[in-house]
Tab-separated table of C-alpha atoms in Angstrom:
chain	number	residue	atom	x	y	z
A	117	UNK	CA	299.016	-19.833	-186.033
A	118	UNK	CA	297.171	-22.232	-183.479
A	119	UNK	CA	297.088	-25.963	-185.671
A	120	UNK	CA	294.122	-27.920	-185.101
A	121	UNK	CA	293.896	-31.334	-186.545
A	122	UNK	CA	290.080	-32.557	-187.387
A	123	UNK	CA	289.372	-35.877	-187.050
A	124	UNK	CA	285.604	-36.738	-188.061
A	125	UNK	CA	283.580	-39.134	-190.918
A	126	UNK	CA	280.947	-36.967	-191.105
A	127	UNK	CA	281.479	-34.352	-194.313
A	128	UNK	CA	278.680	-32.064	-192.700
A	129	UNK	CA	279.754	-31.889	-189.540
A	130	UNK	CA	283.783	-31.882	-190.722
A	131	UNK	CA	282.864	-28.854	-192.782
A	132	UNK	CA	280.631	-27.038	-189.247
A	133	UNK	CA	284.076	-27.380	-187.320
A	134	UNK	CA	286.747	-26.472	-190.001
A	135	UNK	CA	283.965	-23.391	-190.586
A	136	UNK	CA	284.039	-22.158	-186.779
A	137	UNK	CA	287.345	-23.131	-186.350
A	138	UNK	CA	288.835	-21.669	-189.381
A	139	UNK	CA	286.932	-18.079	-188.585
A	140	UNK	CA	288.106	-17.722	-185.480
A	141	UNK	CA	291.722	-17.946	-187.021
A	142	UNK	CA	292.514	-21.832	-186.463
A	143	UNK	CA	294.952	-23.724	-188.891
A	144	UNK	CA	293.041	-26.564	-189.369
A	145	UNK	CA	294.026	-29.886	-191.383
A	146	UNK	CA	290.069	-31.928	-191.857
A	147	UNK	CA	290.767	-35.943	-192.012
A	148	UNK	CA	287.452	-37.769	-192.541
A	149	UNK	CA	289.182	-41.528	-191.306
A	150	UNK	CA	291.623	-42.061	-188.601
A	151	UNK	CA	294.104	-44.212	-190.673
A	152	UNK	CA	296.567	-41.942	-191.572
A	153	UNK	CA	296.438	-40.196	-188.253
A	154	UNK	CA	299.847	-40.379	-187.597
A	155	UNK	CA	301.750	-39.736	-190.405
A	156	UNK	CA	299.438	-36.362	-190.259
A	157	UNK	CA	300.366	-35.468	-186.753
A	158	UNK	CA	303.736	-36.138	-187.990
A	159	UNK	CA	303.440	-33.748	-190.764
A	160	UNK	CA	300.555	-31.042	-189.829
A	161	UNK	CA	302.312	-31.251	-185.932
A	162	UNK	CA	299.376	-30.447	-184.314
A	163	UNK	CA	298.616	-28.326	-181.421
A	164	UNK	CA	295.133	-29.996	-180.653
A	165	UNK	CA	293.457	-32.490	-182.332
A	166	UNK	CA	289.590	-32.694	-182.522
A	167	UNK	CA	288.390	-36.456	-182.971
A	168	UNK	CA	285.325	-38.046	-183.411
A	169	UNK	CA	284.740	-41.429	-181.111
A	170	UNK	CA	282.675	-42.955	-183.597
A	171	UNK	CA	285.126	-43.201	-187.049
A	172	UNK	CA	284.049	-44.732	-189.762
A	173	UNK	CA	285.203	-48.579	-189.183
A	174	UNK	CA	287.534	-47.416	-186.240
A	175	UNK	CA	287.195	-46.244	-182.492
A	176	UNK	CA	287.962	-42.887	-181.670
A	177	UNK	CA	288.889	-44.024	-177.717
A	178	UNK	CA	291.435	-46.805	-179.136
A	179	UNK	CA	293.453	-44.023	-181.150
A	180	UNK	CA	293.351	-41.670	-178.012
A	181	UNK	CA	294.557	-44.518	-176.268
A	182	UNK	CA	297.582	-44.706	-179.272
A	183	UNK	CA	298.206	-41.293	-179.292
A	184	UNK	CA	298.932	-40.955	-175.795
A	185	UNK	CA	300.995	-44.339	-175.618
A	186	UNK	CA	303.641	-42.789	-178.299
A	187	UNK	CA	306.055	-40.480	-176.500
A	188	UNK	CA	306.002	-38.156	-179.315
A	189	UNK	CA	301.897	-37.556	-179.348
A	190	UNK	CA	301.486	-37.700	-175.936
A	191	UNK	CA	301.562	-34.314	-174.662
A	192	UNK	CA	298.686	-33.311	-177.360
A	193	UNK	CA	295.358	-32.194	-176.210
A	194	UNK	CA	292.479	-33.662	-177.386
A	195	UNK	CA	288.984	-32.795	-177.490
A	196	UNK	CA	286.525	-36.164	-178.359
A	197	UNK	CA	283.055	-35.639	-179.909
A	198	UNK	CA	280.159	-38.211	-180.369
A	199	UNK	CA	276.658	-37.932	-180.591
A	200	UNK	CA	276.309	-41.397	-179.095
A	201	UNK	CA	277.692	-41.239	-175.575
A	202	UNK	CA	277.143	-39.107	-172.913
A	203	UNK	CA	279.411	-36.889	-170.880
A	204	UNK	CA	279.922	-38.843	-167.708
A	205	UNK	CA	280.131	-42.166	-170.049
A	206	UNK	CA	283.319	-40.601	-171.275
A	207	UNK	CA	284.436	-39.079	-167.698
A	208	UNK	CA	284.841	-42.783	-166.433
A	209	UNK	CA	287.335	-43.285	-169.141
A	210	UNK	CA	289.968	-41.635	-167.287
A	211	UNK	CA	291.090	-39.833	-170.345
A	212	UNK	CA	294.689	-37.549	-169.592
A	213	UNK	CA	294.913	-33.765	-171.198
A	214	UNK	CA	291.647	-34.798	-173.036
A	215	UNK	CA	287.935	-32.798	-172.839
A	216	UNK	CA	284.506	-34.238	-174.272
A	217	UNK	CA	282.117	-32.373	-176.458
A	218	UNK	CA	278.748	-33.978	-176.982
A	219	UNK	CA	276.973	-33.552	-180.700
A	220	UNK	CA	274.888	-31.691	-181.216
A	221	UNK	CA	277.221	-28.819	-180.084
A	222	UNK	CA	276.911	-25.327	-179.240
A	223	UNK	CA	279.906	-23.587	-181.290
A	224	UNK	CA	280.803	-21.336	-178.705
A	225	UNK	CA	281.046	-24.461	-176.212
A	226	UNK	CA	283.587	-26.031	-178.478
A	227	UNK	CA	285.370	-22.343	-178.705
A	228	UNK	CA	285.874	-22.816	-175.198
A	229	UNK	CA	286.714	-26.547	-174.997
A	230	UNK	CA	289.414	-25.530	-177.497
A	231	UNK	CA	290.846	-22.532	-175.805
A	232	UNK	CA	290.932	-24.144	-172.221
A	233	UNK	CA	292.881	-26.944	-174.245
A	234	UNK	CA	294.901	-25.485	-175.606
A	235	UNK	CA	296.132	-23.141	-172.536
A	236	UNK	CA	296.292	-26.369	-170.766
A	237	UNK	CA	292.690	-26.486	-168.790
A	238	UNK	CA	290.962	-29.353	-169.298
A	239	UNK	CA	288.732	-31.321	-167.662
A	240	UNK	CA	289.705	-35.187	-168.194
């Protein structure tokens, strides 16, 4: 089964994508803070991870940027959410193996987002 790590502060909207994610048969491990991230990638190994850009006391970008520093998180795909930038903000960031969905969402957009991530289509 297909493991999708969920990175996001906001219970509602933790709960919308573990939901959609979940029903269209998605193992997925919800973290509400980035802290632990990776001893959780280390444990859950991940085959995407979903991550919010705005964390609660953290930056989203700056543990994208940590993730694909470490040789053993690097290959992971990663699909970044916000409500508070907008899409070709994000495209200037030069993100690798990465995609952007902007809150609010459409859930079959992020269906699609996920599935071109994870069979290595992206846009980023």
């Amino acid at each position: 089964m297909t493991r999708i790590l969920i990175v996001e502060d906001d219970p509602d909207v933790l709960d919308v994508f573990q939901a959609v994610l979940e029903a269209h048969h998605y193992k997925v491990f919800p973290l509400m803070t980035g802290r632990p991230i990776f001893k959780i990638i280390e444990e859950f190994k991940p085959d995407l991870i979903l991550m919010d850009i705005r964390l609660d006391g953290m930056d989203g970008r700056a543990i994208f940027k940590e993730i694909r520093s470490r040789s053993s998180t690097a290959h992971i795909p990663v699909l970044l959410t916000s409500g508070g930038f907008k899409e070709d903000y994000i495209l200037r960031e030069n993100l690798n193996n990465a995609d952007y969905l902007e809150k609010p969402f459409d859930m079959q957009v992020l269906l699609k987002k996920t599935k071109n991530l994870l069979e290595g289509s992206y846009i980023f």
